[in-house]
XYZ file of C-alpha atoms in Angstrom:
414
model
C 296.049 -108.334 -109.837
C 298.879 -111.100 -110.673
C 302.566 -110.878 -110.359
C 304.265 -110.215 -113.394
C 306.418 -113.459 -114.296
C 308.461 -113.994 -116.676
C 308.054 -118.225 -115.392
C 303.792 -117.728 -116.361
C 304.573 -115.623 -119.566
C 306.776 -118.513 -120.639
C 303.174 -121.242 -120.277
C 301.245 -118.644 -122.145
C 303.557 -118.638 -125.163
C 304.319 -122.390 -124.411
C 299.951 -123.130 -124.787
C 299.221 -121.787 -127.660
C 302.783 -122.084 -129.522
C 302.518 -125.535 -128.714
C 299.111 -125.587 -129.785
C 300.103 -124.798 -133.025
C 303.306 -126.646 -133.459
C 300.883 -129.973 -133.032
C 298.082 -128.440 -135.742
C 301.559 -128.123 -137.988
C 303.027 -131.729 -137.300
C 299.655 -133.380 -137.927
C 298.415 -131.810 -140.508
C 300.688 -132.971 -143.129
C 298.913 -136.721 -142.269
C 295.015 -136.132 -140.849
C 293.374 -138.925 -141.713
C 296.153 -141.385 -142.195
C 295.824 -144.652 -140.351
C 298.587 -145.707 -137.652
C 300.436 -148.084 -140.250
C 300.444 -145.434 -142.833
C 301.986 -143.113 -140.599
C 304.699 -146.146 -139.684
C 304.906 -147.335 -143.148
C 306.335 -143.517 -143.900
C 308.720 -143.595 -141.377
C 306.619 -141.750 -138.873
C 306.657 -138.038 -138.436
C 309.114 -135.982 -136.401
C 309.289 -132.768 -138.435
C 307.318 -131.015 -140.239
C 306.702 -132.219 -143.886
C 304.395 -131.087 -147.106
C 301.049 -132.422 -146.732
C 300.720 -135.504 -149.002
C 296.140 -135.630 -148.399
C 293.911 -133.221 -148.373
C 296.145 -130.074 -148.118
C 298.324 -131.092 -151.037
C 298.816 -127.781 -153.183
C 297.271 -125.781 -150.753
C 299.268 -125.468 -147.731
C 303.294 -126.567 -147.061
C 305.295 -127.646 -144.493
C 304.759 -125.693 -140.985
C 301.264 -124.513 -141.932
C 298.371 -124.637 -139.503
C 294.894 -125.616 -140.056
C 291.682 -124.517 -138.275
C 292.604 -125.511 -135.141
C 295.184 -122.580 -134.654
C 293.078 -120.150 -136.616
C 290.192 -120.637 -133.957
C 291.951 -120.354 -131.193
C 293.620 -117.617 -132.206
C 290.358 -116.003 -132.819
C 289.509 -116.662 -129.220
C 292.540 -116.045 -127.606
C 292.438 -112.438 -129.377
C 289.125 -112.001 -128.009
C 289.954 -110.915 -123.995
C 290.050 -107.254 -123.308
C 290.657 -106.435 -119.582
C 287.164 -107.782 -118.626
C 288.331 -110.773 -119.627
C 286.707 -113.198 -122.352
C 284.502 -110.667 -124.907
C 281.918 -113.315 -126.831
C 280.864 -110.030 -129.575
C 284.659 -109.823 -130.251
C 284.706 -113.692 -130.592
C 282.140 -114.067 -133.006
C 283.602 -111.510 -134.769
C 286.854 -113.206 -135.263
C 285.351 -116.373 -136.341
C 282.979 -114.782 -139.322
C 286.150 -112.753 -140.034
C 288.194 -115.885 -140.686
C 285.002 -118.017 -142.232
C 284.634 -114.578 -144.583
C 288.517 -115.183 -145.803
C 289.074 -118.517 -147.098
C 289.117 -121.123 -144.144
C 291.542 -123.217 -144.404
C 290.467 -126.891 -142.622
C 287.305 -126.113 -141.236
C 284.288 -128.543 -140.768
C 281.124 -128.710 -141.989
C 279.714 -128.439 -138.232
C 281.763 -125.278 -137.821
C 280.888 -123.806 -141.193
C 277.560 -124.396 -140.644
C 277.646 -122.883 -137.733
C 279.413 -120.094 -138.784
C 276.826 -119.280 -141.466
C 274.191 -119.029 -138.899
C 276.394 -116.929 -136.300
C 276.569 -114.647 -139.750
C 272.580 -114.267 -139.214
C 272.787 -113.496 -136.001
C 271.949 -117.049 -134.649
C 273.860 -118.488 -131.756
C 272.221 -122.147 -130.963
C 275.427 -123.726 -132.179
C 274.987 -127.454 -134.285
C 274.034 -131.205 -132.443
C 277.675 -131.845 -133.070
C 279.775 -134.257 -131.220
C 282.832 -133.524 -132.908
C 286.399 -131.792 -131.035
C 285.861 -128.835 -133.019
C 285.238 -126.526 -129.835
C 288.012 -128.532 -127.281
C 290.939 -127.606 -129.764
C 290.173 -124.251 -129.329
C 289.330 -123.751 -125.851
C 293.097 -123.739 -124.866
C 293.072 -119.996 -123.593
C 290.591 -120.088 -121.300
C 292.400 -122.753 -119.335
C 295.106 -119.875 -119.324
C 292.563 -116.370 -118.712
C 290.659 -118.161 -115.987
C 293.327 -120.683 -113.775
C 292.047 -119.194 -111.133
C 288.899 -119.178 -111.129
C 287.066 -122.244 -111.824
C 283.423 -121.112 -111.735
C 283.886 -118.759 -115.458
C 286.410 -121.130 -116.944
C 283.173 -123.645 -116.568
C 280.978 -120.649 -117.687
C 282.912 -119.143 -120.690
C 283.804 -123.093 -122.201
C 280.901 -123.931 -122.039
C 278.657 -120.534 -123.538
C 282.140 -120.409 -126.333
C 281.211 -124.513 -126.682
C 277.602 -124.036 -127.830
C 278.531 -120.975 -130.476
C 279.393 -124.035 -132.829
C 279.005 -127.287 -131.042
C 275.560 -127.469 -128.796
C 276.108 -131.343 -127.294
C 277.062 -132.755 -124.162
C 280.239 -134.591 -125.407
C 281.279 -131.434 -127.559
C 280.496 -129.333 -124.312
C 282.645 -131.671 -121.485
C 285.515 -131.623 -124.089
C 285.837 -128.356 -123.973
C 285.598 -128.290 -120.679
C 288.220 -131.334 -119.880
C 291.443 -129.085 -122.216
C 290.847 -125.787 -120.605
C 290.765 -127.626 -117.238
C 293.034 -129.614 -117.639
C 295.527 -126.722 -118.958
C 294.556 -125.065 -115.890
C 296.105 -127.479 -113.735
C 298.989 -127.485 -116.580
C 299.724 -123.786 -115.949
C 299.682 -124.667 -112.001
C 301.378 -127.547 -111.349
C 303.883 -126.526 -114.289
C 305.067 -123.702 -112.042
C 304.752 -125.374 -108.926
C 307.161 -128.204 -109.934
C 309.629 -125.403 -111.864
C 310.190 -123.330 -109.083
C 310.072 -126.512 -106.984
C 313.154 -127.729 -108.679
C 314.705 -124.372 -108.803
C 314.769 -124.479 -105.300
C 316.209 -128.515 -105.022
C 319.165 -127.420 -107.938
C 320.024 -124.123 -105.255
C 320.144 -126.130 -102.435
C 321.524 -129.508 -104.075
C 318.822 -131.653 -102.508
C 317.280 -132.006 -99.566
C 318.129 -133.651 -95.848
C 315.120 -135.943 -96.044
C 312.286 -136.727 -97.715
C 309.844 -134.539 -95.424
C 312.568 -131.827 -95.880
C 311.247 -131.908 -99.921
C 307.694 -132.113 -99.309
C 307.515 -128.698 -96.748
C 309.466 -127.083 -99.783
C 306.599 -128.146 -101.621
C 304.020 -127.032 -99.524
C 306.337 -123.406 -99.520
C 306.108 -123.576 -103.188
C 301.481 -124.010 -103.855
C 301.544 -121.999 -100.821
C 303.491 -119.218 -101.132
C 304.328 -118.813 -104.489
C 301.525 -120.438 -106.459
C 299.292 -118.790 -103.677
C 301.392 -115.138 -104.457
C 300.631 -115.612 -108.165
C 296.994 -116.259 -107.864
C 296.564 -113.204 -104.671
C 294.185 -115.294 -103.433
C 293.616 -118.890 -100.900
C 294.275 -121.417 -102.627
C 291.387 -123.210 -100.918
C 288.555 -121.424 -102.576
C 285.133 -122.590 -102.789
C 285.280 -122.183 -106.733
C 287.967 -124.609 -106.165
C 287.006 -127.353 -103.628
C 282.868 -127.097 -105.419
C 284.219 -128.753 -108.484
C 286.843 -131.521 -107.002
C 286.323 -135.091 -106.683
C 283.985 -136.055 -103.777
C 286.446 -137.989 -101.951
C 289.392 -135.149 -102.210
C 290.168 -132.759 -99.298
C 289.061 -129.281 -99.008
C 292.166 -128.414 -101.441
C 293.810 -130.743 -103.767
C 296.913 -129.322 -102.735
C 296.640 -130.008 -99.368
C 295.270 -133.986 -100.278
C 299.013 -134.119 -102.286
C 301.415 -132.674 -99.381
C 299.574 -135.409 -97.154
C 299.567 -137.981 -99.613
C 303.521 -137.991 -100.408
C 303.979 -137.427 -96.581
C 302.092 -140.669 -96.088
C 304.397 -142.385 -98.947
C 307.463 -141.444 -96.844
C 306.586 -142.311 -93.909
C 305.693 -145.973 -94.633
C 308.486 -145.910 -96.403
C 310.856 -145.377 -93.181
C 308.701 -147.951 -91.158
C 309.178 -150.537 -94.345
C 312.848 -149.743 -95.374
C 314.157 -147.716 -92.541
C 315.302 -144.411 -94.839
C 313.553 -142.071 -96.744
C 312.926 -142.558 -100.387
C 314.334 -141.248 -103.540
C 311.608 -140.917 -105.363
C 309.081 -138.214 -104.233
C 306.242 -135.878 -105.414
C 308.368 -132.442 -107.074
C 310.899 -134.905 -108.104
C 312.084 -134.778 -111.879
C 313.753 -138.378 -111.615
C 309.786 -139.091 -112.423
C 309.535 -137.519 -115.604
C 305.859 -138.358 -116.273
C 302.724 -136.238 -115.372
C 301.274 -139.678 -114.814
C 303.547 -140.457 -112.021
C 302.755 -136.888 -110.092
C 300.157 -137.584 -107.727
C 299.141 -133.896 -108.450
C 298.159 -134.485 -112.116
C 296.480 -138.138 -111.063
C 294.252 -136.182 -108.782
C 293.742 -133.447 -111.944
C 292.093 -136.034 -113.721
C 289.961 -137.424 -111.127
C 288.509 -133.890 -110.693
C 288.291 -133.391 -114.486
C 285.585 -136.590 -114.489
C 284.183 -135.032 -111.190
C 283.695 -131.774 -113.581
C 281.856 -133.248 -116.627
C 279.634 -136.182 -114.203
C 276.406 -133.300 -115.047
C 277.295 -132.154 -118.666
C 278.201 -136.210 -119.605
C 278.534 -139.180 -117.638
C 279.657 -140.983 -120.875
C 282.407 -138.762 -121.409
C 282.871 -138.057 -117.039
C 283.648 -141.959 -117.320
C 286.150 -141.799 -120.222
C 288.130 -139.134 -118.645
C 288.638 -141.891 -115.747
C 289.269 -144.569 -118.688
C 292.556 -142.705 -118.855
C 294.253 -143.891 -115.989
C 293.710 -147.206 -115.691
C 295.263 -146.795 -119.458
C 298.288 -144.698 -118.136
C 299.017 -147.162 -114.823
C 299.171 -150.045 -117.878
C 301.360 -148.203 -119.446
C 303.536 -147.505 -116.281
C 303.419 -150.718 -115.060
C 304.785 -152.195 -118.349
C 307.877 -149.214 -118.563
C 305.836 -147.585 -121.490
C 305.913 -150.125 -123.825
C 305.412 -148.702 -127.189
C 302.506 -151.633 -127.618
C 301.169 -151.092 -124.375
C 300.571 -147.825 -125.217
C 299.749 -148.062 -128.967
C 296.927 -150.354 -127.462
C 296.247 -147.822 -125.061
C 294.752 -145.237 -128.185
C 293.086 -148.162 -129.573
C 290.341 -147.951 -126.311
C 290.155 -144.681 -126.154
C 289.918 -144.126 -130.293
C 291.528 -141.285 -131.905
C 288.689 -140.359 -134.314
C 286.627 -136.788 -135.020
C 284.214 -137.273 -131.408
C 285.275 -135.220 -128.760
C 284.882 -138.794 -126.832
C 287.979 -140.158 -128.566
C 290.184 -136.506 -129.753
C 290.506 -135.204 -126.006
C 290.927 -138.634 -124.028
C 293.571 -139.124 -126.438
C 295.088 -136.279 -126.303
C 295.441 -136.091 -122.867
C 296.780 -138.988 -122.249
C 299.545 -138.327 -124.887
C 300.622 -135.517 -122.301
C 300.415 -138.086 -119.198
C 302.502 -140.491 -120.706
C 305.422 -138.641 -121.845
C 308.468 -136.591 -121.143
C 308.998 -133.867 -122.753
C 307.123 -130.899 -124.751
C 308.349 -133.248 -128.565
C 307.475 -136.745 -126.758
C 304.129 -135.857 -126.327
C 303.630 -134.830 -129.651
C 305.035 -137.099 -131.248
C 303.130 -139.796 -129.350
C 299.658 -137.933 -130.264
C 300.532 -137.667 -134.169
C 302.053 -141.139 -135.342
C 299.151 -142.909 -133.253
C 297.154 -141.614 -136.596
C 293.621 -140.951 -136.812
C 292.369 -136.803 -136.718
C 296.280 -136.124 -136.042
C 296.098 -132.403 -136.182
C 293.580 -131.968 -133.697
C 294.880 -134.074 -131.118
C 298.110 -132.961 -131.957
C 297.248 -129.143 -131.448
C 295.617 -129.807 -128.009
C 298.183 -132.260 -126.552
C 300.757 -129.041 -127.432
C 298.438 -127.123 -125.434
C 298.875 -128.983 -122.646
C 302.330 -130.004 -122.707
C 303.285 -125.975 -123.643
C 301.533 -125.185 -120.839
C 303.435 -127.488 -118.353
C 306.467 -127.619 -120.143
C 307.053 -123.938 -121.044
C 308.046 -122.015 -124.518
C 311.870 -122.298 -123.551
C 311.474 -126.083 -123.703
C 309.750 -126.797 -127.061
C 312.571 -127.067 -130.216
C 313.249 -123.987 -131.206
C 313.241 -125.536 -134.677
C 309.797 -126.241 -134.126
C 309.452 -122.854 -133.536
C 311.218 -120.974 -136.522
C 309.421 -122.848 -139.036
C 306.438 -122.399 -137.855
C 304.072 -119.898 -140.274
C 303.254 -116.980 -138.373
C 305.101 -117.816 -135.321
C 305.602 -113.797 -134.382
C 302.082 -113.346 -134.632
C 301.093 -116.499 -132.433
C 303.896 -115.445 -130.036
C 302.891 -111.837 -129.838
C 298.802 -113.200 -129.769
C 299.927 -115.556 -126.362
C 302.204 -112.459 -124.970
C 298.763 -110.237 -125.928
C 296.873 -113.126 -123.552
C 299.487 -112.666 -120.922
C 299.581 -108.842 -120.146
C 295.607 -109.266 -120.296
C 296.097 -111.174 -117.545
C 298.175 -109.320 -115.762
C 295.800 -106.132 -115.404
C 292.394 -108.520 -114.613
């Protein structure tokens, strides 16, 4: 049983609400090119749709990305994910005027209504956009996270790249929860203490955060075999041990070269973008390794994110360089483009708001990329970091919040 922590509930709420906000912000300009969005002044708030959703939806409304995520989030019970309940929820939605449903999901749900569960051979991101709840619920059980992500995807999208996309989102969401809690807890200690005497003191505190605070919530050993099984082969038995050792080496090197402790080190919020944290770079490497048996092509594309992030970092996150990154990754409907672009948006941004606006203003499949990025950023930064205007003007926001709380409460019972 896990600890009833407001911090963890904040992450659950942030994920589902963040996903819905990304969907609603991106919905009005879905399939607009980047230049078309720029010509209209960019997206920074909810607007009435000016595309296929015109006269159907209004500012703050969401589409199938959110609807299917809610269908999944409401398919959990005290034993975890319930496939029969998920199918029931999907079919209920399908039979009640499903706004924005794609052709793959439409045909797959038609088949499901007839008892056919083999899905369609589609490469799109229609499953990846909905799997975030799996990352939340199974963040402490990677074997089940993998198993359930695959089964949830195969119901509608039965292709290697679609499965790899869904695995990527659920896996990175799980890491956003763990690292977000650790960073938040670390910052709380740092503020209470007024800083640390030296870099190694800070690193020792971070060790405490990962091994005691996060470990206590998991109520298990962070070095469990089911985690190390999927990590990058070059990683030590525990990713967390590797992070600690990595930063100790940096500090020792700085001491030798400069004769003083570095100002910036793991956990300090002076480093604001997820890419700049070693644990998130390790997350991307681990994600790539996780996908090798599913899709080598997708695995290699995930690794590309690190190179593109590094280029953006080395150029001080210049807008032109970031946009070139989106061009390399692609912003289309296929999972192999939409998922990496959503992760890239999160990795190179320094807030929930900037993550979403970067993802949507890049153009393309804006609602799906925005929703997946919103799930990552919402999990990491938390519900309390989301602009209140976006929450209050989101359609059915109370229902969405309650759904995320219910999912959290079921996890507490797990």
